[in-house]
Amino acid sequence: MKLIGMLDSPYVRRTAISLKKMGVPFALDQLSVFGGFDAFEAVNPAVKAPTLVTDEGEVLMDSSLIIDFAKRRLATTEEPDGTTSALAHHHRVLALALVASEKSIQVVYERSLRPAERMHLPWLERVERQLASTYKLLETEYGNGASEKAPEDLSQPNIMSAVAWRFSREMIPDLVREQDHPALAAHSARCEATPEFKAYPYPTG
Amino acid sequence: MKLIGMLDSPYVRRTAISLKKMGVPFALDQLSVFGGFDAFEAVNPAVKAPTLVTDEGEVLMDSSLIIDFAKRRLATTEEPDGTTSALAHHHRVLALALVASEKSIQVVYERSLRPAERMHLPWLERVERQLASTYKLLETEYGNGASEKAPEDLSQPNIMSAVAWRFSREMIPDLVREQDHPALAAHSARCEATPEFKAYPYPTG
């Protein structure tokens, strides 16, 4: 199987770390949806990262769907299912981390993909307000011990929260400050120290 | 349970139709993330539609996660699991429909949320190219009989494809034309005629 995308995308990094955690073998092909648009388009005309090409040649997209497919069909380890309220809470924290990523990406796109005179401040302010609220909720979750079992428990909420946090800190450090989110910063540090995160590091330098 | 969001959002409509199909009881509260930002924020500070509030008060987001939660914990009907390749293909078609929605929304946002002088044509052209490719792939899937069993089989790919198609036709008819997508148009018509789609119609007029 081949996973296509750059590790500076939180969705690509989430997927790579999750597949490794599950023991699913794959090769990472770091094509960019920007610099490598045409090459990416040749594999997946929708040009959406991450893209997973299965051994049978099926072209999948969407980090949540790729992980669900791997979990149900390919994983050698299985996450416990838990109770109904545990599942609801698991999904809530995962969704907060997904929204934190999405809003961070919207800010980055608005700032970097268009010339300054095409930026629209009311839109940016709206997205930044959602971003701040989301990270505040996530900090509360982690402050209340959501990741107590990390790094042993690289659950989907724990992976996605740590990946989102690192991405935001790298790309929009002015909007997401460590001193306001000590629990998330500590969670991130624990996760980044695991073999899975080290195998697929955020690209720096 | 309460589902919060407007039916003109393809993610909200997908979720409402899916919950109904599964036999999960819920009340729909049509709050807008635009006109009703402050009221929405009081329930969910991330202001993300759809939002599901469970009977225990857990606040969930993300249509895929809400549907996964409902399917695993609340559903009275269960979709068959199928083989590995069937699951991969199911996820592929569902992802195409999710991308079709996402790219349509990006075009609508670019056109309607910012003044004309803040629109950025290279960005629009890029998104429109992804949108066209995605609908072409989806048309091929449906032309090859992906929805043969619809409307009896309101699977997630079938629901999301029909919801995305209707949204695009209503919002950006200049970019997504019926004559180029006869199989999708026919699939949409079949789905829109089911009780589930009629219960949560696209708001018109």
GROMACS .gro file of C-alpha atoms in nm:
model
  410
    1MET     CA    1   0.000   0.000   0.000
    2LYS     CA    2   0.108   0.350  -0.067
    3LEU     CA    3   0.019   0.659   0.138
    4ILE     CA    4   0.055   0.982  -0.057
    5GLY     CA    5   0.099   1.323   0.102
    6MET     CA    6   0.339   1.547   0.293
    7LEU     CA    7   0.395   1.514   0.668
    8ASP     CA    8   0.339   1.887   0.717
    9SER     CA    9  -0.031   1.812   0.660
   10PRO     CA   10  -0.193   1.717   0.994
   11TYR     CA   11  -0.425   1.474   0.815
   12VAL     CA   12  -0.136   1.296   0.641
   13ARG     CA   13   0.068   1.282   0.961
   14ARG     CA   14  -0.230   1.155   1.159
   15THR     CA   15  -0.283   0.877   0.905
   16ALA     CA   16   0.084   0.771   0.887
   17ILE     CA   17   0.118   0.756   1.267
   18SER     CA   18  -0.213   0.569   1.301
   19LEU     CA   19  -0.124   0.306   1.039
   20LYS     CA   20   0.212   0.252   1.207
   21LYS     CA   21   0.044   0.219   1.547
   22MET     CA   22  -0.192  -0.042   1.398
   23GLY     CA   23   0.095  -0.238   1.248
   24VAL     CA   24  -0.021  -0.184   0.889
   25PRO     CA   25   0.269  -0.187   0.640
   26PHE     CA   26   0.279   0.096   0.384
   27ALA     CA   27   0.520   0.318   0.191
   28LEU     CA   28   0.497   0.695   0.228
   29ASP     CA   29   0.519   0.894  -0.094
   30GLN     CA   30   0.566   1.260  -0.003
   31LEU     CA   31   0.392   1.435  -0.292
   32SER     CA   32   0.267   1.788  -0.236
   33VAL     CA   33  -0.082   1.904  -0.334
   34PHE     CA   34   0.080   2.236  -0.415
   35GLY     CA   35   0.427   2.185  -0.566
   36GLY     CA   36   0.334   1.842  -0.698
   37PHE     CA   37  -0.022   1.914  -0.815
   38ASP     CA   38   0.018   1.752  -1.159
   39ALA     CA   39   0.195   1.440  -1.031
   40PHE     CA   40  -0.063   1.407  -0.754
   41GLU     CA   41  -0.345   1.452  -1.004
   42ALA     CA   42  -0.210   1.162  -1.210
   43VAL     CA   43  -0.270   0.930  -0.911
   44ASN     CA   44  -0.582   1.096  -0.772
   45PRO     CA   45  -0.763   1.353  -0.988
   46ALA     CA   46  -0.929   1.499  -0.678
   47VAL     CA   47  -0.578   1.599  -0.554
   48LYS     CA   48  -0.660   1.535  -0.190
   49ALA     CA   49  -0.407   1.444   0.078
   50PRO     CA   50  -0.383   1.194   0.229
   51THR     CA   51  -0.454   0.949  -0.052
   52LEU     CA   52  -0.414   0.575   0.011
   53VAL     CA   53  -0.362   0.339  -0.282
   54THR     CA   54  -0.441  -0.018  -0.173
   55ASP     CA   55  -0.258  -0.322  -0.305
   56GLU     CA   56  -0.561  -0.384  -0.527
   57GLY     CA   57  -0.528  -0.032  -0.671
   58GLU     CA   58  -0.829   0.121  -0.495
   59VAL     CA   59  -0.770   0.493  -0.439
   60LEU     CA   60  -0.900   0.608  -0.100
   61MET     CA   61  -0.916   0.955   0.054
   62ASP     CA   62  -1.009   1.126   0.382
   63SER     CA   63  -0.799   1.048   0.689
   64SER     CA   64  -1.099   0.926   0.891
   65LEU     CA   65  -1.211   0.687   0.616
   66ILE     CA   66  -0.858   0.554   0.553
   67ILE     CA   67  -0.810   0.488   0.925
   68ASP     CA   68  -1.154   0.325   0.951
   69PHE     CA   69  -1.071   0.099   0.656
   70ALA     CA   70  -0.734   0.004   0.807
   71LYS     CA   71  -0.885  -0.057   1.150
   72ARG     CA   72  -1.161  -0.281   1.018
   73ARG     CA   73  -0.960  -0.475   0.762
   74LEU     CA   74  -0.587  -0.449   0.808
   75ALA     CA   75  -0.499  -0.378   1.170
   76THR     CA   76  -0.302  -0.622   1.378
   77THR     CA   77  -0.394  -0.437   1.696
   78GLU     CA   78  -0.742  -0.331   1.796
   79GLU     CA   79  -0.858  -0.039   2.009
   80PRO     CA   80  -1.103  -0.129   2.284
   81ASP     CA   81  -1.459  -0.036   2.204
   82GLY     CA   82  -1.570   0.090   2.546
   83THR     CA   83  -1.914   0.202   2.658
   84THR     CA   84  -2.158   0.427   2.474
   85SER     CA   85  -2.063   0.733   2.678
   86ALA     CA   86  -1.693   0.652   2.639
   87LEU     CA   87  -1.738   0.631   2.261
   88ALA     CA   88  -1.928   0.962   2.256
   89HIS     CA   89  -1.652   1.129   2.455
   90HIS     CA   90  -1.381   0.971   2.238
   91HIS     CA   91  -1.555   1.110   1.928
   92ARG     CA   92  -1.601   1.450   2.088
   93VAL     CA   93  -1.229   1.493   2.162
   94LEU     CA   94  -1.135   1.359   1.818
   95ALA     CA   95  -1.375   1.606   1.653
   96LEU     CA   96  -1.231   1.896   1.851
   97ALA     CA   97  -0.883   1.802   1.728
   98LEU     CA   98  -1.010   1.772   1.369
   99VAL     CA   99  -1.171   2.117   1.393
  100ALA     CA  100  -0.852   2.263   1.545
  101SER     CA  101  -0.664   2.134   1.238
  102GLU     CA  102  -0.924   2.252   0.992
  103LYS     CA  103  -0.941   2.605   1.134
  104SER     CA  104  -0.560   2.626   1.151
  105ILE     CA  105  -0.538   2.525   0.786
  106GLN     CA  106  -0.801   2.785   0.691
  107VAL     CA  107  -0.591   3.055   0.858
  108VAL     CA  108  -0.272   2.932   0.689
  109TYR     CA  109  -0.444   2.921   0.349
  110GLU     CA  110  -0.589   3.268   0.396
  111ARG     CA  111  -0.251   3.408   0.496
  112SER     CA  112  -0.026   3.226   0.253
  113LEU     CA  113  -0.224   3.126  -0.057
  114ARG     CA  114  -0.352   3.467  -0.154
  115PRO     CA  115  -0.192   3.807  -0.192
  116ALA     CA  116  -0.245   4.042   0.103
  117GLU     CA  117  -0.499   4.253  -0.084
  118ARG     CA  118  -0.717   3.943  -0.134
  119MET     CA  119  -0.732   3.858   0.236
  120HIS     CA  120  -1.070   3.908   0.395
  121LEU     CA  121  -1.041   4.011   0.759
  122PRO     CA  122  -1.402   3.938   0.872
  123TRP     CA  123  -1.355   3.579   0.749
  124LEU     CA  124  -1.018   3.549   0.925
  125GLU     CA  125  -1.160   3.688   1.249
  126ARG     CA  126  -1.446   3.442   1.239
  127VAL     CA  127  -1.214   3.144   1.182
  128GLU     CA  128  -0.971   3.263   1.450
  129ARG     CA  129  -1.256   3.289   1.700
  130GLN     CA  130  -1.359   2.930   1.625
  131LEU     CA  131  -0.995   2.819   1.649
  132ALA     CA  132  -0.946   2.984   1.989
  133SER     CA  133  -1.269   2.833   2.128
  134THR     CA  134  -1.177   2.489   2.001
  135TYR     CA  135  -0.830   2.490   2.154
  136LYS     CA  136  -0.977   2.616   2.480
  137LEU     CA  137  -1.217   2.320   2.490
  138LEU     CA  138  -0.936   2.081   2.399
  139GLU     CA  139  -0.709   2.224   2.670
  140THR     CA  140  -0.989   2.166   2.921
  141GLU     CA  141  -1.020   1.804   2.807
  142TYR     CA  142  -0.647   1.741   2.842
  143GLY     CA  143  -0.630   1.937   3.166
  144ASN     CA  144  -0.896   1.698   3.295
  145GLY     CA  145  -0.676   1.403   3.214
  146ALA     CA  146  -0.795   1.300   2.866
  147SER     CA  147  -0.447   1.175   2.779
  148GLU     CA  148  -0.355   1.024   3.115
  149LYS     CA  149  -0.276   0.696   2.946
  150ALA     CA  150  -0.069   0.852   2.666
  151PRO     CA  151   0.180   0.780   2.527
  152GLU     CA  152   0.096   0.412   2.586
  153ASP     CA  153  -0.254   0.480   2.454
  154LEU     CA  154  -0.209   0.638   2.111
  155SER     CA  155  -0.584   0.652   2.059
  156GLN     CA  156  -0.727   0.852   1.770
  157PRO     CA  157  -0.814   1.154   1.990
  158ASN     CA  158  -0.464   1.149   2.140
  159ILE     CA  159  -0.290   1.119   1.802
  160MET     CA  160  -0.501   1.385   1.634
  161SER     CA  161  -0.475   1.633   1.922
  162ALA     CA  162  -0.096   1.606   1.933
  163VAL     CA  163  -0.067   1.633   1.554
  164ALA     CA  164  -0.299   1.934   1.538
  165TRP     CA  165  -0.116   2.106   1.821
  166ARG     CA  166   0.225   2.066   1.657
  167PHE     CA  167   0.092   2.189   1.323
  168SER     CA  168  -0.065   2.500   1.479
  169ARG     CA  169   0.247   2.577   1.682
  170GLU     CA  170   0.463   2.552   1.371
  171MET     CA  171   0.235   2.744   1.136
  172ILE     CA  172   0.042   2.997   1.346
  173PRO     CA  173   0.234   3.030   1.676
  174ASP     CA  174   0.094   3.383   1.722
  175LEU     CA  175  -0.259   3.242   1.754
  176VAL     CA  176  -0.197   2.928   1.960
  177ARG     CA  177   0.028   2.999   2.255
  178GLU     CA  178   0.190   2.743   2.484
  179GLN     CA  179   0.132   2.939   2.803
  180ASP     CA  180  -0.246   2.925   2.743
  181HIS     CA  181  -0.242   2.549   2.680
  182PRO     CA  182  -0.003   2.378   2.924
  183ALA     CA  183  -0.189   2.045   2.922
  184LEU     CA  184  -0.187   2.025   2.542
  185ALA     CA  185   0.180   2.120   2.530
  186ALA     CA  186   0.261   1.840   2.776
  187HIS     CA  187   0.044   1.593   2.581
  188SER     CA  188   0.220   1.692   2.260
  189ALA     CA  189   0.563   1.640   2.416
  190ARG     CA  190   0.465   1.292   2.540
  191CYS     CA  191   0.334   1.190   2.198
  192GLU     CA  192   0.626   1.335   2.002
  193ALA     CA  193   0.857   1.116   2.215
  194THR     CA  194   0.691   0.789   2.101
  195PRO     CA  195   0.842   0.570   1.824
  196GLU     CA  196   0.532   0.620   1.608
  197PHE     CA  197   0.556   1.001   1.613
  198LYS     CA  198   0.933   0.989   1.565
  199ALA     CA  199   0.888   0.765   1.261
  200TYR     CA  200   0.672   1.035   1.096
  201PRO     CA  201   0.808   1.362   1.233
  202TYR     CA  202   0.680   1.707   1.153
  203PRO     CA  203   0.922   1.827   0.884
  204THR     CA  204   1.143   2.107   1.009
  205GLY     CA  205   1.452   2.291   0.893
  206MET     CA  206  -3.092   1.387   2.112
  207LYS     CA  207  -3.069   1.711   1.927
  208LEU     CA  208  -2.911   1.765   1.587
  209ILE     CA  209  -2.815   2.127   1.524
  210GLY     CA  210  -2.766   2.279   1.179
  211MET     CA  211  -2.940   2.391   0.862
  212LEU     CA  212  -3.050   2.147   0.592
  213ASP     CA  213  -2.882   2.358   0.324
  214SER     CA  214  -2.552   2.219   0.459
  215PRO     CA  215  -2.473   1.889   0.286
  216TYR     CA  216  -2.313   1.757   0.606
  217VAL     CA  217  -2.619   1.839   0.815
  218ARG     CA  218  -2.854   1.692   0.556
  219ARG     CA  219  -2.641   1.378   0.523
  220THR     CA  220  -2.650   1.330   0.900
  221ALA     CA  221  -3.026   1.387   0.937
  222ILE     CA  222  -3.111   1.146   0.654
  223SER     CA  223  -2.866   0.885   0.787
  224LEU     CA  224  -3.002   0.898   1.143
  225LYS     CA  225  -3.356   0.863   1.010
  226LYS     CA  226  -3.252   0.569   0.793
  227MET     CA  227  -3.097   0.404   1.101
  228GLY     CA  228  -3.411   0.458   1.306
  229VAL     CA  229  -3.241   0.686   1.558
  230PRO     CA  230  -3.483   0.937   1.713
  231PHE     CA  231  -3.368   1.301   1.725
  232ALA     CA  232  -3.497   1.658   1.703
  233LEU     CA  233  -3.358   1.889   1.436
  234ASP     CA  234  -3.275   2.242   1.552
  235GLN     CA  235  -3.210   2.453   1.244
  236LEU     CA  236  -2.955   2.703   1.373
  237SER     CA  237  -2.730   2.874   1.120
  238VAL     CA  238  -2.352   2.901   1.164
  239PHE     CA  239  -2.386   3.239   0.992
  240GLY     CA  240  -2.711   3.412   1.096
  241GLY     CA  241  -2.718   3.226   1.428
  242PHE     CA  242  -2.346   3.235   1.513
  243ASP     CA  243  -2.394   3.356   1.872
  244ALA     CA  244  -2.678   3.114   1.953
  245PHE     CA  245  -2.480   2.830   1.795
  246GLU     CA  246  -2.171   2.929   1.991
  247ALA     CA  247  -2.365   2.902   2.317
  248VAL     CA  248  -2.423   2.531   2.245
  249ASN     CA  249  -2.093   2.455   2.072
  250PRO     CA  250  -1.814   2.715   2.093
  251ALA     CA  251  -1.648   2.564   1.784
  252VAL     CA  252  -1.961   2.668   1.583
  253LYS     CA  253  -1.949   2.364   1.360
  254ALA     CA  254  -2.249   2.213   1.182
  255PRO     CA  255  -2.370   1.949   1.226
  256THR     CA  256  -2.350   1.934   1.604
  257LEU     CA  257  -2.515   1.647   1.789
  258VAL     CA  258  -2.606   1.686   2.156
  259THR     CA  259  -2.661   1.343   2.311
  260ASP     CA  260  -2.917   1.275   2.584
  261GLU     CA  261  -2.626   1.273   2.829
  262GLY     CA  262  -2.523   1.620   2.709
  263GLU     CA  263  -2.213   1.519   2.515
  264VAL     CA  264  -2.154   1.762   2.228
  265LEU     CA  265  -2.036   1.582   1.912
  266MET     CA  266  -1.927   1.722   1.575
  267ASP     CA  267  -1.826   1.601   1.229
  268SER     CA  268  -2.086   1.419   1.019
  269SER     CA  269  -1.869   1.107   0.980
  270LEU     CA  270  -1.808   1.078   1.354
  271ILE     CA  271  -2.173   1.142   1.444
  272ILE     CA  272  -2.286   0.875   1.198
  273ASP     CA  273  -2.020   0.632   1.325
  274PHE     CA  274  -2.136   0.689   1.683
  275ALA     CA  275  -2.501   0.637   1.586
  276LYS     CA  276  -2.423   0.326   1.384
  277ARG     CA  277  -2.220   0.164   1.660
  278ARG     CA  278  -2.440   0.257   1.954
  279LEU     CA  279  -2.787   0.369   1.858
  280ALA     CA  280  -2.890   0.216   1.527
  281THR     CA  281  -3.183  -0.024   1.501
  282THR     CA  282  -3.072  -0.129   1.152
  283GLU     CA  283  -2.722  -0.231   1.054
  284GLU     CA  284  -2.545  -0.203   0.721
  285PRO     CA  285  -2.376  -0.521   0.600
  286ASP     CA  286  -2.002  -0.519   0.642
  287GLY     CA  287  -1.898  -0.686   0.315
  288THR     CA  288  -1.554  -0.791   0.201
  289THR     CA  289  -1.230  -0.597   0.225
  290SER     CA  290  -1.245  -0.482  -0.136
  291ALA     CA  291  -1.615  -0.393  -0.100
  292LEU     CA  292  -1.532  -0.182   0.206
  293ALA     CA  293  -1.247  -0.010   0.022
  294HIS     CA  294  -1.474   0.069  -0.269
  295HIS     CA  295  -1.754   0.186  -0.037
  296HIS     CA  296  -1.507   0.423   0.131
  297ARG     CA  297  -1.373   0.543  -0.202
  298VAL     CA  298  -1.717   0.647  -0.332
  299LEU     CA  299  -1.806   0.804   0.002
  300ALA     CA  300  -1.481   1.003   0.001
  301LEU     CA  301  -1.545   1.127  -0.353
  302ALA     CA  302  -1.886   1.252  -0.242
  303LEU     CA  303  -1.734   1.420   0.065
  304VAL     CA  304  -1.475   1.592  -0.154
  305ALA     CA  305  -1.744   1.702  -0.401
  306SER     CA  306  -1.924   1.869  -0.110
  307GLU     CA  307  -1.612   2.024   0.034
  308LYS     CA  308  -1.498   2.173  -0.296
  309SER     CA  309  -1.850   2.301  -0.370
  310ILE     CA  310  -1.860   2.471  -0.031
  311GLN     CA  311  -1.517   2.627  -0.091
  312VAL     CA  312  -1.647   2.778  -0.417
  313VAL     CA  313  -1.964   2.904  -0.249
  314TYR     CA  314  -1.765   3.056   0.038
  315GLU     CA  315  -1.521   3.222  -0.202
  316ARG     CA  316  -1.806   3.364  -0.409
  317SER     CA  317  -2.047   3.467  -0.137
  318LEU     CA  318  -1.857   3.529   0.186
  319ARG     CA  319  -1.615   3.787   0.058
  320PRO     CA  320  -1.647   4.101  -0.148
  321ALA     CA  321  -1.556   4.060  -0.516
  322GLU     CA  322  -1.227   4.244  -0.477
  323ARG     CA  323  -1.118   3.990  -0.214
  324MET     CA  324  -1.177   3.690  -0.438
  325HIS     CA  325  -0.864   3.512  -0.550
  326LEU     CA  326  -0.901   3.361  -0.897
  327PRO     CA  327  -0.602   3.120  -0.891
  328TRP     CA  328  -0.747   2.964  -0.576
  329LEU     CA  329  -1.094   2.940  -0.732
  330GLU     CA  330  -0.956   2.784  -1.048
  331ARG     CA  331  -0.767   2.526  -0.849
  332VAL     CA  332  -1.073   2.429  -0.644
  333GLU     CA  333  -1.296   2.421  -0.953
  334ARG     CA  334  -1.051   2.185  -1.124
  335GLN     CA  335  -1.063   1.949  -0.825
  336LEU     CA  336  -1.442   1.977  -0.818
  337ALA     CA  337  -1.475   1.890  -1.187
  338SER     CA  338  -1.239   1.591  -1.156
  339THR     CA  339  -1.420   1.462  -0.851
  340TYR     CA  340  -1.765   1.478  -1.010
  341LYS     CA  341  -1.626   1.309  -1.321
  342LEU     CA  342  -1.499   1.017  -1.110
  343LEU     CA  343  -1.828   1.002  -0.924
  344GLU     CA  344  -2.027   1.004  -1.248
  345THR     CA  345  -1.816   0.710  -1.369
  346GLU     CA  346  -1.891   0.522  -1.046
  347TYR     CA  347  -2.264   0.577  -1.079
  348GLY     CA  348  -2.256   0.513  -1.451
  349ASN     CA  349  -2.101   0.177  -1.364
  350GLY     CA  350  -2.393   0.096  -1.140
  351ALA     CA  351  -2.272   0.205  -0.796
  352SER     CA  352  -2.628   0.288  -0.693
  353GLU     CA  353  -2.806  -0.001  -0.862
  354LYS     CA  354  -2.965  -0.098  -0.534
  355ALA     CA  355  -3.076   0.257  -0.449
  356PRO     CA  356  -3.316   0.378  -0.325
  357GLU     CA  357  -3.362   0.056  -0.126
  358ASP     CA  358  -2.997   0.073  -0.028
  359LEU     CA  359  -2.946   0.416   0.128
  360SER     CA  360  -2.581   0.338   0.205
  361GLN     CA  361  -2.348   0.616   0.313
  362PRO     CA  362  -2.196   0.656  -0.036
  363ASN     CA  363  -2.544   0.670  -0.190
  364ILE     CA  364  -2.675   0.923   0.064
  365MET     CA  365  -2.370   1.148   0.049
  366SER     CA  366  -2.349   1.145  -0.332
  367ALA     CA  367  -2.714   1.243  -0.369
  368VAL     CA  368  -2.688   1.512  -0.101
  369ALA     CA  369  -2.369   1.657  -0.253
  370TRP     CA  370  -2.519   1.655  -0.601
  371ARG     CA  371  -2.832   1.842  -0.493
  372PHE     CA  372  -2.627   2.099  -0.301
  373SER     CA  373  -2.398   2.166  -0.598
  374ARG     CA  374  -2.689   2.191  -0.841
  375GLU     CA  375  -2.863   2.443  -0.615
  376MET     CA  376  -2.558   2.652  -0.531
  377ILE     CA  377  -2.320   2.632  -0.829
  378PRO     CA  378  -2.529   2.508  -1.125
  379ASP     CA  379  -2.291   2.679  -1.366
  380LEU     CA  380  -2.008   2.445  -1.258
  381VAL     CA  381  -2.193   2.115  -1.221
  382ARG     CA  382  -2.415   2.048  -1.519
  383GLU     CA  383  -2.681   1.777  -1.549
  384GLN     CA  384  -2.600   1.690  -1.909
  385ASP     CA  385  -2.244   1.595  -1.809
  386HIS     CA  386  -2.363   1.376  -1.521
  387PRO     CA  387  -2.671   1.177  -1.626
  388ALA     CA  388  -2.604   0.886  -1.389
  389LEU     CA  389  -2.566   1.116  -1.089
  390ALA     CA  390  -2.878   1.309  -1.185
  391ALA     CA  391  -3.075   0.984  -1.203
  392HIS     CA  392  -2.930   0.865  -0.872
  393SER     CA  393  -3.022   1.197  -0.712
  394ALA     CA  394  -3.380   1.173  -0.840
  395ARG     CA  395  -3.416   0.820  -0.698
  396CYS     CA  396  -3.284   0.923  -0.357
  397GLU     CA  397  -3.486   1.245  -0.337
  398ALA     CA  398  -3.801   1.033  -0.386
  399THR     CA  399  -3.739   0.823  -0.072
  400PRO     CA  400  -3.918   0.897   0.259
  401GLU     CA  401  -3.583   0.966   0.430
  402PHE     CA  402  -3.483   1.238   0.181
  403LYS     CA  403  -3.834   1.383   0.177
  404ALA     CA  404  -3.829   1.406   0.558
  405TYR     CA  405  -3.520   1.629   0.538
  406PRO     CA  406  -3.556   1.815   0.209
  407TYR     CA  407  -3.314   2.064   0.064
  408PRO     CA  408  -3.467   2.399   0.162
  409THR     CA  409  -3.599   2.587  -0.140
  410GLY     CA  410  -3.815   2.889  -0.204
   0.00000   0.00000   0.00000
